[in-house]
Coordinates of C-alpha atoms in Angstrom, one line a residue:
Chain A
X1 CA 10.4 195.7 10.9
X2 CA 8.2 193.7 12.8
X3 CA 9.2 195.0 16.5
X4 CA 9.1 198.0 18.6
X5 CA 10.7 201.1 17.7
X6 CA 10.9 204.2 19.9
X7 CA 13.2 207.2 18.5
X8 CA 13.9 210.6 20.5
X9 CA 11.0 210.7 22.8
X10 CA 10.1 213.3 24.9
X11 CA 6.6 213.7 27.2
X12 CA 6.6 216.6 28.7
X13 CA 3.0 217.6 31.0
X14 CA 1.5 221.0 32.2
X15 CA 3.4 221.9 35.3
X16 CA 0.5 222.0 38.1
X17 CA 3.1 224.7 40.0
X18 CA 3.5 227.6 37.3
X19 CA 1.6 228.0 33.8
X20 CA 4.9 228.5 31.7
X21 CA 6.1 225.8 32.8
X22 CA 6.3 222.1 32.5
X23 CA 7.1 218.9 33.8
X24 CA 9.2 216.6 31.9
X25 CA 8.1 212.6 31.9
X26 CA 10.2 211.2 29.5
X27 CA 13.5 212.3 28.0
X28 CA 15.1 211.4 24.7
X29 CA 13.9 207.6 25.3
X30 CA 15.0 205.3 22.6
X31 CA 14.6 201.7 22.3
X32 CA 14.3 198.8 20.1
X33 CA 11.8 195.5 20.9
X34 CA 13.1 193.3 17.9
X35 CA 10.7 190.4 16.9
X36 CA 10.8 187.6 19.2
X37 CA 12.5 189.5 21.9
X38 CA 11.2 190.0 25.8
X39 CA 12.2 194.2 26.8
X40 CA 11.6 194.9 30.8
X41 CA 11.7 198.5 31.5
X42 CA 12.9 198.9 34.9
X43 CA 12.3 202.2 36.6
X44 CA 11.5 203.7 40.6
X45 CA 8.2 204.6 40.4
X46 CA 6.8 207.6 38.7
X47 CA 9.6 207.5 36.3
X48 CA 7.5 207.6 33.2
X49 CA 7.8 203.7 32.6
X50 CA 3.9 203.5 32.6
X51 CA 4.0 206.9 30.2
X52 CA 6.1 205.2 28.0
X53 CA 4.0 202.5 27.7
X54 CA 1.1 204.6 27.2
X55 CA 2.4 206.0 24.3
X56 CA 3.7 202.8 22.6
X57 CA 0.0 201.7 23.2
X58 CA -1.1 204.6 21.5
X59 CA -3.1 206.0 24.9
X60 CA -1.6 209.0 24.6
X61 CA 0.6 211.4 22.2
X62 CA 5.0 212.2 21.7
X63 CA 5.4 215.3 22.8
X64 CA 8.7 214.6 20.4
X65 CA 9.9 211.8 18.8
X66 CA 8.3 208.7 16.9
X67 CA 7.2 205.1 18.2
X68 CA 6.4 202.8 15.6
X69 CA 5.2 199.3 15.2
X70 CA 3.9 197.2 12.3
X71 CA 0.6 196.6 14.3
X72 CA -1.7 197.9 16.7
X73 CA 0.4 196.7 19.9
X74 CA -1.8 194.3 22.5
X75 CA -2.2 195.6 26.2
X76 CA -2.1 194.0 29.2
X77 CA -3.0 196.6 32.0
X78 CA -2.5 196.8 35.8
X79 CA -4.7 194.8 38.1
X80 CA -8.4 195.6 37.4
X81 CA -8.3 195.8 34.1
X82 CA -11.0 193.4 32.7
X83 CA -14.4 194.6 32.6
X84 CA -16.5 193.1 35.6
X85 CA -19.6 193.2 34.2
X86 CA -18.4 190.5 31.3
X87 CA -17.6 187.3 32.1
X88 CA -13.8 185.5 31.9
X89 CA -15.0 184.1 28.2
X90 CA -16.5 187.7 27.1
X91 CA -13.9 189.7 28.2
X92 CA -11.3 187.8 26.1
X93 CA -13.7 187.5 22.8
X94 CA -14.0 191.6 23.3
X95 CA -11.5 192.5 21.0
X96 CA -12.6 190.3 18.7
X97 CA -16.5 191.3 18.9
X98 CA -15.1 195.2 18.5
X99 CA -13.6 194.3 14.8
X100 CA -17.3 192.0 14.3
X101 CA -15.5 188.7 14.0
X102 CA -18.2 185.9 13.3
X103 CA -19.6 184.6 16.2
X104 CA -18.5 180.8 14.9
X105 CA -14.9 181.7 14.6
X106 CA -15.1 184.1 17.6
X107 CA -16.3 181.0 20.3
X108 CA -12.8 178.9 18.1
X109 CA -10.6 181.2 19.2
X110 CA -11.7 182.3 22.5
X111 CA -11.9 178.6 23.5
X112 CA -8.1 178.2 22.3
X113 CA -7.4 181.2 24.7
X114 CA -9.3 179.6 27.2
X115 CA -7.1 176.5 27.4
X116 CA -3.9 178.4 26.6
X117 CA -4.3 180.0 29.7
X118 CA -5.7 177.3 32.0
X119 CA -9.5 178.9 32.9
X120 CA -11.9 176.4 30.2
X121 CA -13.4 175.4 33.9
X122 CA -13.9 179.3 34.1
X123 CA -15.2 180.5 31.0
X124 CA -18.8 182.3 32.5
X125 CA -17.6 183.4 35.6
X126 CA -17.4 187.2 36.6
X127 CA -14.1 188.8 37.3
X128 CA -15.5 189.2 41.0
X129 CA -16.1 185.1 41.7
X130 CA -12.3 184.9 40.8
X131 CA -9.3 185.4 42.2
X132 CA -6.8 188.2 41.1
X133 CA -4.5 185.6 39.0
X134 CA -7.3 184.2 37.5
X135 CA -7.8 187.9 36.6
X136 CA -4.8 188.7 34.7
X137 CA -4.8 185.2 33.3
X138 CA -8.0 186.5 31.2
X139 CA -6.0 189.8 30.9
X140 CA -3.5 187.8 29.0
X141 CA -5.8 186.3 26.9
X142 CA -7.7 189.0 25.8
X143 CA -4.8 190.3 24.8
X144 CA -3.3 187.4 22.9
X145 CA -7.2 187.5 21.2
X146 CA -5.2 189.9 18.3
X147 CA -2.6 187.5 18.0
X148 CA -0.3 190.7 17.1
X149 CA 2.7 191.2 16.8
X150 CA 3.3 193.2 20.0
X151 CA 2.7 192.9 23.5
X152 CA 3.0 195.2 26.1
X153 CA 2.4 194.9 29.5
X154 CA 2.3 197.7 32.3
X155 CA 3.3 195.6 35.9
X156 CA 0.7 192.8 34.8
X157 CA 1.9 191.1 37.9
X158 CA 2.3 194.1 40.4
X159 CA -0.8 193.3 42.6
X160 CA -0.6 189.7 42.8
X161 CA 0.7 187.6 45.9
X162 CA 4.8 186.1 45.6
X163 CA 3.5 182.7 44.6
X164 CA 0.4 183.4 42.2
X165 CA 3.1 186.0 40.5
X166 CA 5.7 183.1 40.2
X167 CA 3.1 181.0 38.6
X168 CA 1.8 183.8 36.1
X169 CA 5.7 184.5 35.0
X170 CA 6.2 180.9 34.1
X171 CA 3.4 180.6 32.5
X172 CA 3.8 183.6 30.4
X173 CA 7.3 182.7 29.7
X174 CA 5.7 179.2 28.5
X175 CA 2.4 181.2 26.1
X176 CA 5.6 183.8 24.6
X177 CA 8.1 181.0 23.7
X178 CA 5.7 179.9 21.0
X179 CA 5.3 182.5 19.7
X180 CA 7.3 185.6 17.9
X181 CA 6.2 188.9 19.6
X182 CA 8.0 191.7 20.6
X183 CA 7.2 192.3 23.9
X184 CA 7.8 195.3 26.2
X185 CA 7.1 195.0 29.8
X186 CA 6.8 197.6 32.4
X187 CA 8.3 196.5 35.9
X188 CA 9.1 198.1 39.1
X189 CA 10.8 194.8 40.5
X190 CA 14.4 193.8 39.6
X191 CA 13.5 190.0 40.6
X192 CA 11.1 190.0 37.5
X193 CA 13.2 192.2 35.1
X194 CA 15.8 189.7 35.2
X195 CA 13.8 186.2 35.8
X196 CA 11.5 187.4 32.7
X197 CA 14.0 189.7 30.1
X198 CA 16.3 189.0 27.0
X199 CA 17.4 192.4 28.1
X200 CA 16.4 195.0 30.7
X201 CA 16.2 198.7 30.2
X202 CA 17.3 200.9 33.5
X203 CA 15.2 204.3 33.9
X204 CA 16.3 207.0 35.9
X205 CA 14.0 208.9 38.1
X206 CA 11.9 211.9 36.6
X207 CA 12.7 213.2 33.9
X208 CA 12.6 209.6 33.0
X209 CA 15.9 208.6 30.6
X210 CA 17.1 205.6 30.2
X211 CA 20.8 204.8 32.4
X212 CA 21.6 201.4 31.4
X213 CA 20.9 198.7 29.1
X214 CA 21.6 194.8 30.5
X215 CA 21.6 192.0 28.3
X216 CA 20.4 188.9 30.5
X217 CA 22.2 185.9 29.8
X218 CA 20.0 183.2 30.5
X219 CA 18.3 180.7 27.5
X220 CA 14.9 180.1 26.8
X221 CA 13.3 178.3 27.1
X222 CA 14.1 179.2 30.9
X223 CA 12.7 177.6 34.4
X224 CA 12.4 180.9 36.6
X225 CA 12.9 179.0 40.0
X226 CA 16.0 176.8 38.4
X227 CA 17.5 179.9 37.4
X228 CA 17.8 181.8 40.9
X229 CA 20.7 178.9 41.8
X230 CA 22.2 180.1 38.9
X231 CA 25.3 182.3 39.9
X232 CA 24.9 184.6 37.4
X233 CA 21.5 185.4 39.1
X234 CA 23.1 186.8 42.2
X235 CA 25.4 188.9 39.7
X236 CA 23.0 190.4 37.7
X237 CA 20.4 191.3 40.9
X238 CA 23.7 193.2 42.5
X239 CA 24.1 194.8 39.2
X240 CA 21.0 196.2 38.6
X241 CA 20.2 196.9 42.2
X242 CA 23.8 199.2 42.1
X243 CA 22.3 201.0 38.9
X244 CA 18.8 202.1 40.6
X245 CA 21.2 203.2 43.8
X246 CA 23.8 205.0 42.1
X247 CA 20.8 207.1 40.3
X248 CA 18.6 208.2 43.6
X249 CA 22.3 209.0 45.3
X250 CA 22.6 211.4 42.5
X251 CA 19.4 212.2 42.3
X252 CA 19.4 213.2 46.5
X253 CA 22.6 215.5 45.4
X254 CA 20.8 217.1 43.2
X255 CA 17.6 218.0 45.4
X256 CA 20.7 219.0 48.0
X257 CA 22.1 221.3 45.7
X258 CA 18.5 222.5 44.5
X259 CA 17.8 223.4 48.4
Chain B
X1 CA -6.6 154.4 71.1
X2 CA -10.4 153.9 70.5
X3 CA -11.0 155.7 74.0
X4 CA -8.9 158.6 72.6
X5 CA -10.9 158.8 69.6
X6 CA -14.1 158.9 71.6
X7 CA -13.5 161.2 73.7
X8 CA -12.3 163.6 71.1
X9 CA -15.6 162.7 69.0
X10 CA -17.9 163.4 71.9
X11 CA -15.7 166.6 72.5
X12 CA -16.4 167.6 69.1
X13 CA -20.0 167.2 69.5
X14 CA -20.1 169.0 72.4
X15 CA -18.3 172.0 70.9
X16 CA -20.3 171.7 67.7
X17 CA -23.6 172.1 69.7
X18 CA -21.8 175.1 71.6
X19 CA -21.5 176.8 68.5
X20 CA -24.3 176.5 67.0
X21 CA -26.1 177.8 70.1
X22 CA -23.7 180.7 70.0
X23 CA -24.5 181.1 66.1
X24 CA -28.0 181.8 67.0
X25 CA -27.7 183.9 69.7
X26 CA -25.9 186.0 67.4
X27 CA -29.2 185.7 64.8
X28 CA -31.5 187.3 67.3
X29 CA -34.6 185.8 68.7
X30 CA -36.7 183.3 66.0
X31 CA -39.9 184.4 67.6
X32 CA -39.4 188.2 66.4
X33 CA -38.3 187.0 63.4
X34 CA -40.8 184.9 61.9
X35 CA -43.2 187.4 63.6
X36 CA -42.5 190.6 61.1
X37 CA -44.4 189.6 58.0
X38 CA -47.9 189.5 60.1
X39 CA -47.4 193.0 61.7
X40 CA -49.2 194.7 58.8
X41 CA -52.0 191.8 59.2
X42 CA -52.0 192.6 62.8
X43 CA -52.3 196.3 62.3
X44 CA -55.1 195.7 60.0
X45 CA -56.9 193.6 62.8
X46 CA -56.9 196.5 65.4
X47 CA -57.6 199.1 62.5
X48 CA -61.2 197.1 62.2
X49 CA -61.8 197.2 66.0
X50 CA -61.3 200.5 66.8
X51 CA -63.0 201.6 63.5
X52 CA -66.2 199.2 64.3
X53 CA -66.1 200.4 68.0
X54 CA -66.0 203.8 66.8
X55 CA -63.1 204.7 68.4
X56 CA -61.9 205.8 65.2
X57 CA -64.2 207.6 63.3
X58 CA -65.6 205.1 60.5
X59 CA -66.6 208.3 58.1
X60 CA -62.6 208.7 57.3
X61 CA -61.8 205.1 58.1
X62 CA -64.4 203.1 56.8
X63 CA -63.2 199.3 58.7
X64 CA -60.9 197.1 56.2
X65 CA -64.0 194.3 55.8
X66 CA -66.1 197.5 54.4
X67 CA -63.0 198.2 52.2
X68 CA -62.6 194.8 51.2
X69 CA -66.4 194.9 50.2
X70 CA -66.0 197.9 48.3
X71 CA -63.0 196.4 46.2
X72 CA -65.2 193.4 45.3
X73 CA -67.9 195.2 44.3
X74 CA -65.7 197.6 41.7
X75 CA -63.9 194.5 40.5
X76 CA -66.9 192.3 40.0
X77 CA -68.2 195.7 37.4
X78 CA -64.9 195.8 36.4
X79 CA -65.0 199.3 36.5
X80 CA -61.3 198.8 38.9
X81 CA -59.8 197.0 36.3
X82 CA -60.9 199.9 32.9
X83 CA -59.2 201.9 35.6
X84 CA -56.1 200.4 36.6
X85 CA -55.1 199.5 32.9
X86 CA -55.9 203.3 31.9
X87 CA -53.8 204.4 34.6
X88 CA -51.5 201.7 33.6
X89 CA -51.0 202.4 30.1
X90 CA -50.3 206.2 30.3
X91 CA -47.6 205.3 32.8
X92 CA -45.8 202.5 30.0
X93 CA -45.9 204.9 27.1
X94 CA -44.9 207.9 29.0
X95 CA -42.3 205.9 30.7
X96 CA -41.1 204.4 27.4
X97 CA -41.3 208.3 25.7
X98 CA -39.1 210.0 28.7
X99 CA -36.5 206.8 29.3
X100 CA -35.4 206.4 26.0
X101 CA -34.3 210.4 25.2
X102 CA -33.4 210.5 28.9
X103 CA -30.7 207.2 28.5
X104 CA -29.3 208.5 25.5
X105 CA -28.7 212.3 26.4
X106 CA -27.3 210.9 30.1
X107 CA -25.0 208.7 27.8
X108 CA -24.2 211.6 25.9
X109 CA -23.5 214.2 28.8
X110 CA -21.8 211.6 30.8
X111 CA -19.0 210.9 28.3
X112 CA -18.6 214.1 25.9
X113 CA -17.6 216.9 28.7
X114 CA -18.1 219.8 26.5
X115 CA -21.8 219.1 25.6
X116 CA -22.0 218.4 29.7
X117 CA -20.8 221.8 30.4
X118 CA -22.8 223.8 27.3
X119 CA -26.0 221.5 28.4
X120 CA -26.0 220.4 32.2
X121 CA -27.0 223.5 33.0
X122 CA -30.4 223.7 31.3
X123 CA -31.4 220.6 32.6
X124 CA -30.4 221.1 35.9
X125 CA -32.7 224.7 36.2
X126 CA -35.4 223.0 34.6
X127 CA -35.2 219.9 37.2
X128 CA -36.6 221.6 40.4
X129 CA -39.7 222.7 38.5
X130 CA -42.7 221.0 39.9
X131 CA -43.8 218.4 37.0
X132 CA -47.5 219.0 38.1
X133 CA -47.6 222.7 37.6
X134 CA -46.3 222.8 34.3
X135 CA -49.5 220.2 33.7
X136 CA -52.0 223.3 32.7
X137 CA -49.9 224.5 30.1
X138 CA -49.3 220.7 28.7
X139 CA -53.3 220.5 28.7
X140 CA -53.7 224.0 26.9
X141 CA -50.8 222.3 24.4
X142 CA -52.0 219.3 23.9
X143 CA -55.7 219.0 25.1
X144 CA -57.4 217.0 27.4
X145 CA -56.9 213.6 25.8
X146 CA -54.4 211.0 26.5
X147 CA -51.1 212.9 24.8
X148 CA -50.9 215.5 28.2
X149 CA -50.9 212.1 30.4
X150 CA -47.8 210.7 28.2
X151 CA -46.0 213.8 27.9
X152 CA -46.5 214.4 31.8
X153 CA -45.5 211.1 32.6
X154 CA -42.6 211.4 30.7
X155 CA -40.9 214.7 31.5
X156 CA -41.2 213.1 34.8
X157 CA -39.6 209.8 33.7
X158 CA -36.9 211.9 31.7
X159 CA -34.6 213.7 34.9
X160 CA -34.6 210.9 36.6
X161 CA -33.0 208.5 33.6
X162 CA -31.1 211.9 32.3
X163 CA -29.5 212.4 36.1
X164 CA -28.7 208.7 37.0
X165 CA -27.3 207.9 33.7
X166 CA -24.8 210.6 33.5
X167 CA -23.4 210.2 37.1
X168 CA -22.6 206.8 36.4
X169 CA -21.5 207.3 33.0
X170 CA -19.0 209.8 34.6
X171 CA -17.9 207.6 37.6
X172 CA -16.5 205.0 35.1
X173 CA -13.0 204.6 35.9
X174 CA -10.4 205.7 33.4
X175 CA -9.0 202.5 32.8
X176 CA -11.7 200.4 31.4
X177 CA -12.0 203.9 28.9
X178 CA -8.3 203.0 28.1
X179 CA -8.5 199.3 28.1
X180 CA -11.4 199.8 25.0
X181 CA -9.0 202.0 22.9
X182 CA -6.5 200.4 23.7
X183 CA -8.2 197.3 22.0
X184 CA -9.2 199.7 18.9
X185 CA -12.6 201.2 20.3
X186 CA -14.1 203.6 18.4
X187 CA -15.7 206.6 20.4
X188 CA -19.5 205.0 19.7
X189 CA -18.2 201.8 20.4
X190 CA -16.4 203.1 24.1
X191 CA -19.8 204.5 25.1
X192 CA -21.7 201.3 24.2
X193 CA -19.2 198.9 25.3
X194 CA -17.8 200.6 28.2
X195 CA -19.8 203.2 29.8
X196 CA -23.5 202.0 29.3
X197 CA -22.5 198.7 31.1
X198 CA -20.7 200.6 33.6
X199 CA -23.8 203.0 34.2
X200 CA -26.3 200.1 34.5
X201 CA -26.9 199.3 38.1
X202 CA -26.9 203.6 38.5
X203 CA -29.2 203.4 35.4
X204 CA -31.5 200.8 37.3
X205 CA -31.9 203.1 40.1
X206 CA -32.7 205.6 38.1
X207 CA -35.1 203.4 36.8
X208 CA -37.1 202.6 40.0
X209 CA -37.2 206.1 41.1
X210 CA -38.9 206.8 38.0
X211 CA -41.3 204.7 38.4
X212 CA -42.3 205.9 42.1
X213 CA -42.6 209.5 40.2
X214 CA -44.6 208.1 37.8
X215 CA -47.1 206.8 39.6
X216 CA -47.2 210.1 41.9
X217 CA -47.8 212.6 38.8
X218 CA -50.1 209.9 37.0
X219 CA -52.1 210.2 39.9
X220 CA -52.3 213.8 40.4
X221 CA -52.7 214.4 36.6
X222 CA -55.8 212.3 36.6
X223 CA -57.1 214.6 39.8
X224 CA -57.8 217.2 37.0
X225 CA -57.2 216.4 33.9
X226 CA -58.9 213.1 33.2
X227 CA -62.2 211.1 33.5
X228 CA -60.4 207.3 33.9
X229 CA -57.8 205.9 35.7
X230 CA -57.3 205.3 39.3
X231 CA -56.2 209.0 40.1
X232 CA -59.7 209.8 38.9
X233 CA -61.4 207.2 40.8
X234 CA -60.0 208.9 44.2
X235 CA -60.8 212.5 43.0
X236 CA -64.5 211.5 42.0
X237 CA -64.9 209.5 45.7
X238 CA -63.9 212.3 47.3
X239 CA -66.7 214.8 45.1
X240 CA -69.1 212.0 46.3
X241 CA -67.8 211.3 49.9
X242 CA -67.2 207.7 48.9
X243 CA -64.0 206.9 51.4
X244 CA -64.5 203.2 50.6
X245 CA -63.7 203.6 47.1
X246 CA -61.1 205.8 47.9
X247 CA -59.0 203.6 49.8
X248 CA -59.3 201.3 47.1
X249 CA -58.3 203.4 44.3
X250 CA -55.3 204.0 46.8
X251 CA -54.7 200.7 47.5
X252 CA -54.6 199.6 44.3
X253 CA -52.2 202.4 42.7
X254 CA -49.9 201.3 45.6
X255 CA -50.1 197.7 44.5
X256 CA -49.5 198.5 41.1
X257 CA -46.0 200.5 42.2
X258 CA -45.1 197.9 44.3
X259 CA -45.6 195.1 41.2
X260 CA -44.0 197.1 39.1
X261 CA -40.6 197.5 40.9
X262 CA -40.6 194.4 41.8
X263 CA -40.8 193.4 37.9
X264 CA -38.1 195.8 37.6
X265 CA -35.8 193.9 40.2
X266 CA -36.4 190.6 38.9
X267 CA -35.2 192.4 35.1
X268 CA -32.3 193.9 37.2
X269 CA -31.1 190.7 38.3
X270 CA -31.3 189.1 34.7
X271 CA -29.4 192.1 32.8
X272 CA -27.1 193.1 35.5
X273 CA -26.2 189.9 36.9
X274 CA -22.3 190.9 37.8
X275 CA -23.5 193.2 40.4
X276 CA -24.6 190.6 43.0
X277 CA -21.0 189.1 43.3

């Protein structure tokens, strides 16, 4: 197995309310990120998508259940994530200086990630003299530094203007085609589930579970702003949209019946 | 067409100059700005008149010329300079013997939360003691030779290091802690990696205060416990009435301050060079 495996897994938290109790994240979440194949999670917010991810990152522990993966998976955080005080260049070699890669091959390979991602022109700059793309741009390197065999990615994108994100999804689409990695991504917006996924995982609201699984018809490799004349696109954005309404209708009946 | 152009030219210029006029309205007047750096100069000037016209008496402020004089004289003999580099050393070795533990245990403190909770609390009582007045018992310890200056010195370096350190050890936001393990950081390699960096420009403050308290105990410690060094040089003109040489030994420590912090800017600026954008 070269993917991502998740079997049977529950996070469950102290309840802040009452010391017996708690406050279940994720329930009985199972899912498979085969090798080669792009997984968006779609969820409402605090449904546990960024929990899930967590855990698959290794951040934090099951409560129940297993995740597995042949390596230890790559992470591409939330706006903010590189470290300001290194500069576009260092930040990327970072995973690389942890595991004391010679400083011969380390300068190679960060220069390779430095084209691959467009910022050569960048290299000593500070994550503050850049703007936020150029941000997750080194994000994305750093974590392609590994070259492992998984990739996850918590709303890389979430913070970033319509355009800029545009942009970043192509160009992500363009880095993963060459390559064979599982990757799981965490996404709040349907647009980008569906312009970016093999297949898109529908979570419920808290206790997060997962309510549908949509295969996404579309080839690769794929031009994101061809595709939205596609009529399937329409089709597939009333689809999803009707499976994130149909679960907060149910979810209002419940906090009607709970009151 | 051409008269278009030119009147849109010259209407361009005209504006331009409006603005810039309004641009330096907004900059206050040049005359009051380019007059600060003399005020001290000019302060100095009326110091010397009223002290030589004995408005002010000349026993407790001796004129700045006499000063002057005086500074001359002790640097010619070199006598200023044996003091200053006395002075001088005790504050580097102390400074170097309090920093270092102080770094470390803030480091420490900052990032392990039990050992904050068992060990914040000793440090914190033992902050608001007066470093001077435990300087009898350091003497009785260690005698009156150099090794009660360093150890002064440096219990006086160590809280502020120790203090600065932690709090921005602990300000450092979760995420970059998660972005390092998440990239296979070991514990010693999250510290080093993640929170000293983070903790630097807090670290750098701490840094500079220390050095303002260093000077301050160095010179009181010398008061009593010391025949050299500049805090020696103002004690003994005192015993002896000579004001001259007091304001030099004042003077001079000040300089000294001054110089150093602004050694420990210019060494800011080279090793935290993010902070500026």
């Amino acid at each position: 197995m070269s993917g991502l495996s998740v079997r049977n897994l529950w996070k469950a938290y102290p309840s802040a309310e009452s010391k017996d109790d708690v406050l279940v994240a994720l329930e009985d979440v199972s899912l498979e990120v085969r090798e080669g194949e792009f997984v968006c999670v779609l969820g409402p917010s605090g449904c546990g998508k960024s929990t899930l991810l967590r855990i698959a990152a290794g951040l934090e522990k099951p409560s129940l259940g297993t995740v597995e993966t042949p390596s230890r998976p790559s992470v591409v955080f939330q706006e903010h994530g590189v470290f300001p005080w290194l500069t576009v260049a260092e930040n990327i070699a970072y995973p690389l200086r942890l595991r004391r890669v010679p400083r011969a091959q380390r300068a190679a390979r960060v220069a390779e990630l430095l084209d691959l991602v467009g910022l050569t022109e960048f290299a000593s700059y500070y994550p503050a003299q850049i703007s936020g793309g150029m941000r997750q741009r080194t994000s994305v390197a750093r974590a392609l530094a590994d070259d492992g065999s998984v990739l996850l990615m918590d709303e890389p994108f979430g913070a970033l203007d319509e355009q800029t994100r545009v942009v970043l999804q192509q160009e992500l689409l363009r880095i993963w085609e060459q390559t064979s990695k599982a990757v799981l991504f965490i996404t709040h917006s349907v647009d980008e589930a569906l312009t970016l996924a093999d297949r898109v995982v529908v979570m419920s609201h808290r206790p997060g579970r997962i309510i549908a699984e949509v295969e996404i018809p579309f080839g690769r490799p794929r031009d994101i702003i061809a595709l939205r004349r596609d009529p399937r696109y329409g089709e597939i954005t009333y689809q999803l949209w009707n499976l994130l309404e149909r679960d907060d209708a149910a979810r209002d009946d419940d906090e009607e019946v709970a009151a | 067409m051409t008269t278009v152009d030119t009147r849109v030219t010259s209407d361009r210029d005209q504006i331009t100059a409006q603005l810039e006029d309004a641009v330096r309205a907004e900059r206050g007047s040049v005359w009051i700005r380019r007059l600060g750096p003399y005020t001290p100069v000019f302060l100095l000037v009326v110091w010397e008149v009223l002290s030589r016209l004995g408005v002010l008496d000349a026993r407790f402020f001796p004129p700045p010329t006499a000063i002057v004089e005086t500074f001359i004289e002790l640097l010619v003999s070199g006598r200023l300079i044996t003091d200053a580099l006395m002075t001088l050393s005790r504050i580097a070795v102390g400074f170097v013997l309090g920093a270092i533990p102080g770094l470390l245990l803030g480091l420490l403190l900052g990032s392990v939360r039990s050992v904050r909770l068992l060990l914040e609390p000793v440090f914190s009582s033992l902050l608001p003691i007066p470093k001077v007045a435990i300087y009898p018992l350091l003497l009785l310890i260690f005698g009156l030779g150099e090794t009660s200056k360093y150890v002064i010195v440096a219990i006086g370096v160590f809280f502020y290091l120790f203090f600065n350190t932690m709090s921005g050890v602990m300000q450092t936001p979760p995420l970059f802690d998660d972005v390092a393990r998440a990239n296979g950081a070991s514990r010693i390699q999250r510290r080093f990696t993640v929170s000293l960096p983070y903790a630097l420009p807090s670290i750098f403050t701490g840094i500079k205060l220390a050095t303002g308290g260093a000077f301050v105990i160095i010179a009181a410690s010398e008061f009593v416990g010391a025949q050299s060094g500049l805090g020696y040089m103002i004690w003994s003109s005192w015993s002896t009435f000579a004001v001259s040489k007091m304001y030099v030994g004042i003077v001079t420590i000040s300089a000294l301050g001054y110089g150093a912090t602004a050694l420990e800017g210019l060494l800011e600026r080279r090793l935290v060079p993010w902070v500026k954008y």
